[in-house]
Amino acid sequence: MTPESDPLSEPRPVVEDTNGIDLWSRFRQSRRCANAIAKFFQFDQHQAKLSTEILAGVTTFVTMAYILVVNPDILSNAIFLQQPKDLFGELVIATGISAALATLVMGLYAKYPFALAPGMGLNAYFTFSVVLGLGIDWRVALAAVLIEGLIFIVLTVTGVRRKIVTGIPECIKQATTTGIGLFIAYIGLNSSGIIAQSQATTTTLGELTQPATLVTIVGILITSALIARRITGALLWGILATALLAWILGIAPWPQGIVALPQWPGDLLGQAFVGLSQVVQTNIWELLSILFVLLFVDLFDTVGTLTGLGVKAGYLNQKGEFAHGSRAFMADAIGTTAGAILGTSTVTTYIESASGLLEGGRTGLTAVVTAILFALSIVFIPFL
């Protein structure tokens, strides 16, 4: 199209709003901005629409927003016993910012509609196995996560990570993901009182008549029903419904507010570097075993999730590989490194990104929208 035939270049009468702003000029600028976004994210190639990508990004965030509560709740168990101070708010900020950074890299660099956040399973391993189980200082545990992230960056840049992935049998990849899910379920059931530890049978049925346990059971039923009905954000709505029930019954205190200006996580930021200085005091074999588990689980979790999402979105080639798989891995590695510095456990790609795909998200703009929402969510700490 020549400049003479471009409808946006043709002269138009000046139309101003009540504030004296030229509406036609504003329209032209918005069109150019939309065209630039479409070109950068290759809308034509993916048959994408701006409105659909935005809706998909919002949907992905809603289905993942539960991590803003669950991750701090799990990690605070590890930190509070060694440093008796309520750091829940700072952990929410660390979770939100690390998720925003990693997802932004995924959207702008890899240009895939996938979102990342501190991983479930890995945060439980960090808390209950490393810190509480082995008695490792939480700063040293963060240092291990930082080292893991740096190792993954090197493996991704050199292409070794891709070779490792292609050499692993599919059954092991699937079994690892299933095992992580069972591990998370066991911790949740134990923490809620549905099951309890037993010297005779290791695990036994808990006191199901306790109010907190009953609320948990009701919450599980509500969430399961929402998931079965395929309600968008089923996990988040289930958590909110359970929390509301706990507030009404007096089992949990009502929130002190809704929004507030976030305070930078000063007690968490950079503690991974403090942990690095303490690594020499840690048993080398324990440290190596921790690193191995973090690397192993993160690798398989990321591969399994990306493969599943890639199949659903049609991104895989005939060999079952991503066209820009190394970029997606790099987003994961950068997210883990940044997350450790901010004070949270390993960051990984979330299978909940599939909800955005179901809404039609096909480009990195979906991830960018999700990242922006994660960044904005940290102002709701009083409500959480």
Tab-separated table of C-alpha atoms in Angstrom:
chain	number	residue	atom	x	y	z
A	1	MET	CA	0.000	0.000	0.000
A	2	THR	CA	1.415	3.359	-1.088
A	3	PRO	CA	1.372	6.401	1.195
A	4	GLU	CA	-1.195	7.983	-1.147
A	5	SER	CA	-3.605	5.054	-0.673
A	6	ASP	CA	-3.021	4.590	3.039
A	7	PRO	CA	-6.263	5.665	4.757
A	8	LEU	CA	-4.315	6.658	7.845
A	9	SER	CA	-2.162	9.090	5.832
A	10	GLU	CA	-5.101	10.890	4.217
A	11	PRO	CA	-5.947	14.314	5.661
A	12	ARG	CA	-8.844	14.379	8.055
A	13	PRO	CA	-10.702	17.265	9.643
A	14	VAL	CA	-9.478	18.042	13.120
A	15	VAL	CA	-11.898	16.603	15.659
A	16	GLU	CA	-11.179	17.496	19.248
A	17	ASP	CA	-12.655	16.251	22.496
A	18	THR	CA	-13.655	18.513	25.368
A	19	ASN	CA	-9.999	18.728	26.470
A	20	GLY	CA	-8.829	19.938	23.063
A	21	ILE	CA	-7.108	16.666	22.062
A	22	ASP	CA	-7.133	15.674	18.383
A	23	LEU	CA	-9.065	12.375	18.389
A	24	TRP	CA	-7.986	11.422	14.856
A	25	SER	CA	-4.300	11.765	15.775
A	26	ARG	CA	-4.891	9.635	18.841
A	27	PHE	CA	-6.626	7.018	16.687
A	28	ARG	CA	-3.726	6.932	14.211
A	29	GLN	CA	-1.207	6.523	17.026
A	30	SER	CA	-3.184	3.667	18.576
A	31	ARG	CA	-3.434	1.925	15.199
A	32	ARG	CA	0.312	2.231	14.646
A	33	CYS	CA	0.970	0.868	18.124
A	34	ALA	CA	-1.364	-2.081	17.492
A	35	ASN	CA	0.319	-2.768	14.142
A	36	ALA	CA	3.762	-2.692	15.770
A	37	ILE	CA	2.615	-5.181	18.415
A	38	ALA	CA	1.108	-7.439	15.755
A	39	LYS	CA	4.342	-7.358	13.748
A	40	PHE	CA	6.604	-8.037	16.752
A	41	PHE	CA	4.551	-11.009	17.954
A	42	GLN	CA	3.872	-12.287	14.411
A	43	PHE	CA	0.094	-12.170	14.596
A	44	ASP	CA	-0.309	-13.072	10.923
A	45	GLN	CA	1.762	-16.241	11.263
A	46	HIS	CA	-0.225	-17.422	14.297
A	47	GLN	CA	-3.590	-16.042	13.130
A	48	ALA	CA	-3.803	-14.105	16.384
A	49	LYS	CA	-5.944	-11.151	17.450
A	50	LEU	CA	-5.013	-8.461	19.960
A	51	SER	CA	-8.206	-8.810	22.002
A	52	THR	CA	-7.877	-12.595	22.125
A	53	GLU	CA	-4.259	-12.432	23.280
A	54	ILE	CA	-5.159	-10.014	26.081
A	55	LEU	CA	-8.068	-12.201	27.214
A	56	ALA	CA	-5.818	-15.274	27.149
A	57	GLY	CA	-3.209	-13.506	29.283
A	58	VAL	CA	-5.822	-12.519	31.862
A	59	THR	CA	-7.183	-16.075	31.908
A	60	THR	CA	-3.734	-17.560	32.481
A	61	PHE	CA	-3.123	-15.176	35.368
A	62	VAL	CA	-6.452	-16.001	37.018
A	63	THR	CA	-5.714	-19.738	36.911
A	64	MET	CA	-2.210	-19.182	38.354
A	65	ALA	CA	-2.935	-16.470	40.912
A	66	TYR	CA	-3.212	-19.022	43.719
A	67	ILE	CA	0.600	-19.291	43.752
A	68	LEU	CA	0.760	-15.776	45.225
A	69	VAL	CA	-0.736	-17.240	48.407
A	70	VAL	CA	0.390	-20.867	48.356
A	71	ASN	CA	4.094	-20.290	47.660
A	72	PRO	CA	4.607	-17.779	50.512
A	73	ASP	CA	2.595	-20.023	52.825
A	74	ILE	CA	4.905	-22.975	52.112
A	75	LEU	CA	8.202	-21.070	52.157
A	76	SER	CA	7.361	-19.181	55.352
A	77	ASN	CA	7.488	-22.524	57.179
A	78	ALA	CA	11.165	-22.822	56.272
A	79	ILE	CA	12.156	-19.268	57.136
A	80	PHE	CA	10.109	-18.597	60.276
A	81	LEU	CA	11.634	-21.383	62.368
A	82	GLN	CA	15.163	-20.096	61.712
A	83	GLN	CA	14.254	-16.397	61.634
A	84	PRO	CA	11.146	-15.737	63.785
A	85	LYS	CA	9.696	-12.893	61.736
A	86	ASP	CA	6.585	-12.707	59.597
A	87	LEU	CA	7.906	-12.466	56.046
A	88	PHE	CA	4.697	-13.521	54.284
A	89	GLY	CA	4.265	-10.121	52.628
A	90	GLU	CA	7.850	-10.080	51.394
A	91	LEU	CA	7.439	-13.612	50.049
A	92	VAL	CA	4.348	-12.485	48.125
A	93	ILE	CA	6.415	-9.707	46.542
A	94	ALA	CA	9.264	-12.110	45.727
A	95	THR	CA	6.780	-14.550	44.204
A	96	GLY	CA	4.994	-11.905	42.133
A	97	ILE	CA	8.128	-10.181	40.848
A	98	SER	CA	9.955	-13.414	39.991
A	99	ALA	CA	6.875	-14.675	38.139
A	100	ALA	CA	6.556	-11.356	36.294
A	101	LEU	CA	10.233	-11.282	35.257
A	102	ALA	CA	10.353	-14.889	34.064
A	103	THR	CA	7.042	-14.646	32.211
A	104	LEU	CA	8.129	-11.382	30.587
A	105	VAL	CA	11.288	-13.076	29.279
A	106	MET	CA	9.145	-15.924	27.960
A	107	GLY	CA	6.848	-13.484	26.172
A	108	LEU	CA	9.382	-11.032	24.745
A	109	TYR	CA	12.356	-13.342	24.106
A	110	ALA	CA	10.905	-16.806	23.474
A	111	LYS	CA	7.578	-15.320	22.258
A	112	TYR	CA	5.550	-18.227	23.626
A	113	PRO	CA	2.241	-17.768	25.517
A	114	PHE	CA	3.515	-19.619	28.573
A	115	ALA	CA	3.677	-18.268	32.124
A	116	LEU	CA	6.203	-19.061	34.851
A	117	ALA	CA	6.242	-18.797	38.648
A	118	PRO	CA	7.890	-20.507	41.640
A	119	GLY	CA	7.083	-24.167	41.119
A	120	MET	CA	4.850	-26.268	43.310
A	121	GLY	CA	6.725	-29.343	44.441
A	122	LEU	CA	10.073	-27.616	44.268
A	123	ASN	CA	8.974	-25.132	46.922
A	124	ALA	CA	7.780	-28.041	49.062
A	125	TYR	CA	11.099	-29.845	48.588
A	126	PHE	CA	12.935	-26.620	49.479
A	127	THR	CA	10.944	-26.249	52.712
A	128	PHE	CA	10.171	-29.704	54.036
A	129	SER	CA	13.103	-31.746	52.734
A	130	VAL	CA	16.041	-29.332	52.577
A	131	VAL	CA	15.417	-26.775	55.340
A	132	LEU	CA	13.203	-28.640	57.808
A	133	GLY	CA	14.327	-32.177	56.927
A	134	LEU	CA	18.101	-31.769	56.587
A	135	GLY	CA	18.349	-28.695	58.803
A	136	ILE	CA	20.035	-26.641	56.071
A	137	ASP	CA	19.980	-22.876	56.630
A	138	TRP	CA	17.353	-21.297	54.360
A	139	ARG	CA	19.955	-18.894	52.984
A	140	VAL	CA	22.138	-21.827	51.935
A	141	ALA	CA	19.071	-23.421	50.336
A	142	LEU	CA	18.506	-20.205	48.362
A	143	ALA	CA	22.171	-20.310	47.346
A	144	ALA	CA	21.601	-23.828	46.006
A	145	VAL	CA	18.663	-22.542	43.942
A	146	LEU	CA	20.864	-19.703	42.647
A	147	ILE	CA	23.599	-22.164	41.652
A	148	GLU	CA	20.980	-24.333	39.950
A	149	GLY	CA	19.748	-21.364	37.926
A	150	LEU	CA	23.269	-20.423	36.843
A	151	ILE	CA	24.006	-24.029	35.857
A	152	PHE	CA	20.840	-24.110	33.769
A	153	ILE	CA	21.841	-20.896	32.015
A	154	VAL	CA	25.178	-22.471	31.062
A	155	LEU	CA	23.523	-25.740	29.978
A	156	THR	CA	21.011	-23.824	27.862
A	157	VAL	CA	23.586	-21.577	26.178
A	158	THR	CA	25.835	-24.532	25.342
A	159	GLY	CA	22.948	-26.685	24.102
A	160	VAL	CA	23.658	-29.425	26.640
A	161	ARG	CA	20.225	-29.091	28.219
A	162	ARG	CA	18.493	-29.911	24.937
A	163	LYS	CA	20.697	-32.995	24.464
A	164	ILE	CA	19.897	-34.192	27.981
A	165	VAL	CA	16.193	-33.777	27.338
A	166	THR	CA	16.190	-35.733	24.074
A	167	GLY	CA	18.110	-38.607	25.685
A	168	ILE	CA	15.654	-39.195	28.539
A	169	PRO	CA	12.899	-41.819	28.076
A	170	GLU	CA	9.371	-40.439	27.954
A	171	CYS	CA	8.182	-42.739	30.742
A	172	ILE	CA	10.672	-41.192	33.191
A	173	LYS	CA	9.551	-37.684	32.259
A	174	GLN	CA	5.912	-38.556	32.928
A	175	ALA	CA	6.687	-40.471	36.135
A	176	THR	CA	8.645	-37.521	37.540
A	177	THR	CA	5.751	-35.123	36.970
A	178	THR	CA	3.314	-37.578	38.568
A	179	GLY	CA	5.602	-38.041	41.560
A	180	ILE	CA	5.786	-34.285	42.110
A	181	GLY	CA	1.994	-34.124	42.161
A	182	LEU	CA	1.740	-36.924	44.727
A	183	PHE	CA	4.381	-35.228	46.887
A	184	ILE	CA	2.424	-31.956	46.882
A	185	ALA	CA	-0.837	-33.782	47.635
A	186	TYR	CA	0.727	-35.609	50.604
A	187	ILE	CA	2.034	-32.362	52.110
A	188	GLY	CA	-1.335	-30.660	51.674
A	189	LEU	CA	-3.277	-33.532	53.236
A	190	ASN	CA	-0.844	-33.713	56.149
A	191	SER	CA	-0.849	-29.945	56.773
A	192	SER	CA	-4.651	-29.827	56.768
A	193	GLY	CA	-4.981	-32.701	59.240
A	194	ILE	CA	-6.745	-35.076	56.850
A	195	ILE	CA	-3.852	-37.497	57.311
A	196	ALA	CA	-1.314	-37.666	60.129
A	197	GLN	CA	2.000	-39.330	60.897
A	198	SER	CA	1.985	-42.674	62.684
A	199	GLN	CA	4.785	-44.753	64.184
A	200	ALA	CA	2.976	-47.958	63.280
A	201	THR	CA	1.909	-47.270	59.696
A	202	THR	CA	3.891	-44.105	58.854
A	203	THR	CA	0.659	-42.423	57.716
A	204	THR	CA	-2.800	-42.685	59.228
A	205	LEU	CA	-6.154	-40.931	59.028
A	206	GLY	CA	-6.257	-37.612	60.881
A	207	GLU	CA	-8.885	-36.036	63.137
A	208	LEU	CA	-11.563	-35.311	60.561
A	209	THR	CA	-13.838	-33.635	63.117
A	210	GLN	CA	-11.494	-30.671	63.626
A	211	PRO	CA	-12.983	-27.410	62.249
A	212	ALA	CA	-9.924	-26.543	60.137
A	213	THR	CA	-9.878	-30.050	58.660
A	214	LEU	CA	-13.583	-29.911	57.828
A	215	VAL	CA	-13.124	-26.550	56.101
A	216	THR	CA	-10.275	-28.061	54.070
A	217	ILE	CA	-12.455	-30.984	52.989
A	218	VAL	CA	-15.254	-28.621	51.954
A	219	GLY	CA	-12.701	-26.517	50.060
A	220	ILE	CA	-11.407	-29.580	48.211
A	221	LEU	CA	-14.955	-30.529	47.213
A	222	ILE	CA	-15.730	-26.993	46.007
A	223	THR	CA	-12.493	-26.773	44.009
A	224	SER	CA	-12.999	-30.247	42.519
A	225	ALA	CA	-16.508	-29.308	41.407
A	226	LEU	CA	-15.241	-26.102	39.783
A	227	ILE	CA	-12.473	-28.000	37.980
A	228	ALA	CA	-14.959	-30.651	36.811
A	229	ARG	CA	-17.170	-27.893	35.398
A	230	ARG	CA	-14.084	-26.378	33.736
A	231	ILE	CA	-14.584	-22.996	35.372
A	232	THR	CA	-11.806	-20.534	34.504
A	233	GLY	CA	-9.633	-19.936	37.565
A	234	ALA	CA	-11.111	-22.916	39.423
A	235	LEU	CA	-8.151	-23.184	41.798
A	236	LEU	CA	-8.238	-19.481	42.647
A	237	TRP	CA	-12.012	-19.448	43.219
A	238	GLY	CA	-11.720	-22.596	45.322
A	239	ILE	CA	-9.058	-20.972	47.495
A	240	LEU	CA	-11.132	-17.798	47.889
A	241	ALA	CA	-14.256	-19.794	48.800
A	242	THR	CA	-12.331	-21.812	51.385
A	243	ALA	CA	-10.755	-18.668	52.840
A	244	LEU	CA	-14.152	-16.957	53.055
A	245	LEU	CA	-15.587	-19.954	54.894
A	246	ALA	CA	-12.632	-19.955	57.310
A	247	TRP	CA	-13.088	-16.208	57.961
A	248	ILE	CA	-16.815	-16.564	58.617
A	249	LEU	CA	-16.296	-19.475	61.035
A	250	GLY	CA	-13.500	-17.647	62.847
A	251	ILE	CA	-10.874	-20.262	61.974
A	252	ALA	CA	-8.720	-17.637	60.247
A	253	PRO	CA	-8.570	-13.869	60.947
A	254	TRP	CA	-10.180	-11.459	58.484
A	255	PRO	CA	-7.731	-9.563	56.213
A	256	GLN	CA	-6.549	-6.171	57.496
A	257	GLY	CA	-7.224	-4.440	54.162
A	258	ILE	CA	-7.319	-4.871	50.391
A	259	VAL	CA	-4.518	-2.820	48.824
A	260	ALA	CA	-1.345	-1.143	50.057
A	261	LEU	CA	1.926	0.097	48.640
A	262	PRO	CA	4.325	-2.878	48.674
A	263	GLN	CA	7.522	-2.752	50.698
A	264	TRP	CA	10.648	-4.088	49.028
A	265	PRO	CA	11.611	-7.547	50.386
A	266	GLY	CA	14.676	-6.280	52.248
A	267	ASP	CA	14.898	-9.310	54.544
A	268	LEU	CA	14.937	-11.669	51.544
A	269	LEU	CA	16.652	-9.751	48.743
A	270	GLY	CA	20.208	-10.969	48.207
A	271	GLN	CA	20.121	-13.561	50.996
A	272	ALA	CA	21.176	-16.170	48.431
A	273	PHE	CA	24.576	-14.435	48.275
A	274	VAL	CA	24.796	-14.639	52.072
A	275	GLY	CA	24.088	-18.336	51.701
A	276	LEU	CA	26.921	-18.675	49.186
A	277	SER	CA	29.369	-17.511	51.853
A	278	GLN	CA	28.028	-20.237	54.159
A	279	VAL	CA	28.180	-23.046	51.596
A	280	VAL	CA	31.698	-24.005	52.711
A	281	GLN	CA	30.250	-24.875	56.121
A	282	THR	CA	27.712	-27.270	54.580
A	283	ASN	CA	28.312	-30.978	54.058
A	284	ILE	CA	29.464	-31.220	50.442
A	285	TRP	CA	27.542	-34.450	49.788
A	286	GLU	CA	24.319	-32.973	51.143
A	287	LEU	CA	24.803	-29.901	48.971
A	288	LEU	CA	25.467	-31.998	45.863
A	289	SER	CA	22.397	-34.142	46.531
A	290	ILE	CA	20.258	-31.003	46.915
A	291	LEU	CA	21.602	-29.571	43.660
A	292	PHE	CA	20.999	-32.867	41.859
A	293	VAL	CA	17.371	-33.053	42.981
A	294	LEU	CA	16.734	-29.390	42.098
A	295	LEU	CA	18.302	-29.830	38.662
A	296	PHE	CA	16.594	-33.167	38.028
A	297	VAL	CA	13.102	-32.133	39.073
A	298	ASP	CA	13.243	-28.706	37.425
A	299	LEU	CA	14.521	-30.209	34.185
A	300	PHE	CA	11.805	-32.856	33.929
A	301	ASP	CA	9.082	-30.560	35.192
A	302	THR	CA	9.927	-27.924	32.583
A	303	VAL	CA	10.307	-30.436	29.761
A	304	GLY	CA	7.065	-32.217	30.601
A	305	THR	CA	5.117	-28.975	30.882
A	306	LEU	CA	6.553	-27.415	27.720
A	307	THR	CA	5.940	-30.608	25.759
A	308	GLY	CA	2.328	-30.812	26.893
A	309	LEU	CA	1.702	-27.149	26.118
A	310	GLY	CA	3.530	-27.436	22.797
A	311	VAL	CA	1.336	-30.331	21.695
A	312	LYS	CA	-1.831	-28.438	22.640
A	313	ALA	CA	-0.722	-25.268	20.816
A	314	GLY	CA	0.788	-27.055	17.818
A	315	TYR	CA	4.299	-25.677	18.334
A	316	LEU	CA	6.223	-28.952	18.011
A	317	ASN	CA	7.922	-30.090	14.826
A	318	GLN	CA	7.959	-33.660	13.494
A	319	LYS	CA	10.701	-34.572	15.983
A	320	GLY	CA	8.599	-33.329	18.878
A	321	GLU	CA	10.842	-30.297	19.473
A	322	PHE	CA	10.191	-26.563	19.795
A	323	ALA	CA	11.452	-24.240	17.079
A	324	HIS	CA	12.908	-21.968	19.774
A	325	GLY	CA	13.060	-24.417	22.661
A	326	SER	CA	16.352	-23.037	23.956
A	327	ARG	CA	14.730	-19.625	24.436
A	328	ALA	CA	11.941	-21.143	26.509
A	329	PHE	CA	14.533	-22.966	28.623
A	330	MET	CA	16.445	-19.706	29.024
A	331	ALA	CA	13.341	-17.987	30.401
A	332	ASP	CA	13.095	-20.772	32.967
A	333	ALA	CA	16.783	-20.481	33.893
A	334	ILE	CA	16.706	-16.685	34.179
A	335	GLY	CA	13.540	-16.882	36.267
A	336	THR	CA	15.119	-19.351	38.689
A	337	THR	CA	18.249	-17.213	39.058
A	338	ALA	CA	16.261	-14.012	39.614
A	339	GLY	CA	13.869	-15.794	41.960
A	340	ALA	CA	16.713	-17.016	44.167
A	341	ILE	CA	18.116	-13.486	44.413
A	342	LEU	CA	14.655	-12.160	45.325
A	343	GLY	CA	14.220	-14.881	47.941
A	344	THR	CA	12.034	-17.621	46.487
A	345	SER	CA	12.481	-21.196	45.319
A	346	THR	CA	12.885	-22.527	41.774
A	347	VAL	CA	10.817	-20.858	39.039
A	348	THR	CA	9.345	-23.082	36.349
A	349	THR	CA	6.776	-23.117	33.534
A	350	TYR	CA	3.167	-23.699	34.618
A	351	ILE	CA	0.773	-26.152	33.017
A	352	GLU	CA	-1.988	-23.640	33.857
A	353	SER	CA	-0.797	-21.802	30.747
A	354	ALA	CA	-3.056	-24.252	28.911
A	355	SER	CA	-6.049	-22.186	30.059
A	356	GLY	CA	-4.716	-19.267	28.030
A	357	LEU	CA	-4.243	-21.539	25.040
A	358	LEU	CA	-7.868	-22.646	25.324
A	359	GLU	CA	-8.899	-18.977	25.142
A	360	GLY	CA	-6.971	-18.643	21.879
A	361	GLY	CA	-3.617	-17.295	23.085
A	362	ARG	CA	-0.906	-18.130	20.571
A	363	THR	CA	1.839	-15.488	20.911
A	364	GLY	CA	4.151	-14.010	23.488
A	365	LEU	CA	1.723	-11.145	24.076
A	366	THR	CA	-0.354	-13.531	26.184
A	367	ALA	CA	2.650	-14.045	28.463
A	368	VAL	CA	3.367	-10.296	28.587
A	369	VAL	CA	-0.183	-9.587	29.781
A	370	THR	CA	0.156	-12.277	32.462
A	371	ALA	CA	3.501	-10.817	33.549
A	372	ILE	CA	2.002	-7.333	33.927
A	373	LEU	CA	-0.810	-8.714	36.091
A	374	PHE	CA	1.682	-10.568	38.310
A	375	ALA	CA	3.615	-7.335	38.787
A	376	LEU	CA	0.442	-5.437	39.701
A	377	SER	CA	-0.789	-8.145	42.070
A	378	ILE	CA	1.746	-7.337	44.788
A	379	VAL	CA	-0.325	-4.343	45.918
A	380	PHE	CA	-2.996	-6.757	47.205
A	381	ILE	CA	-0.792	-8.132	50.000
A	382	PRO	CA	-3.153	-6.964	52.813
A	383	PHE	CA	-5.982	-8.987	51.251
A	384	LEU	CA	-3.807	-12.079	50.956
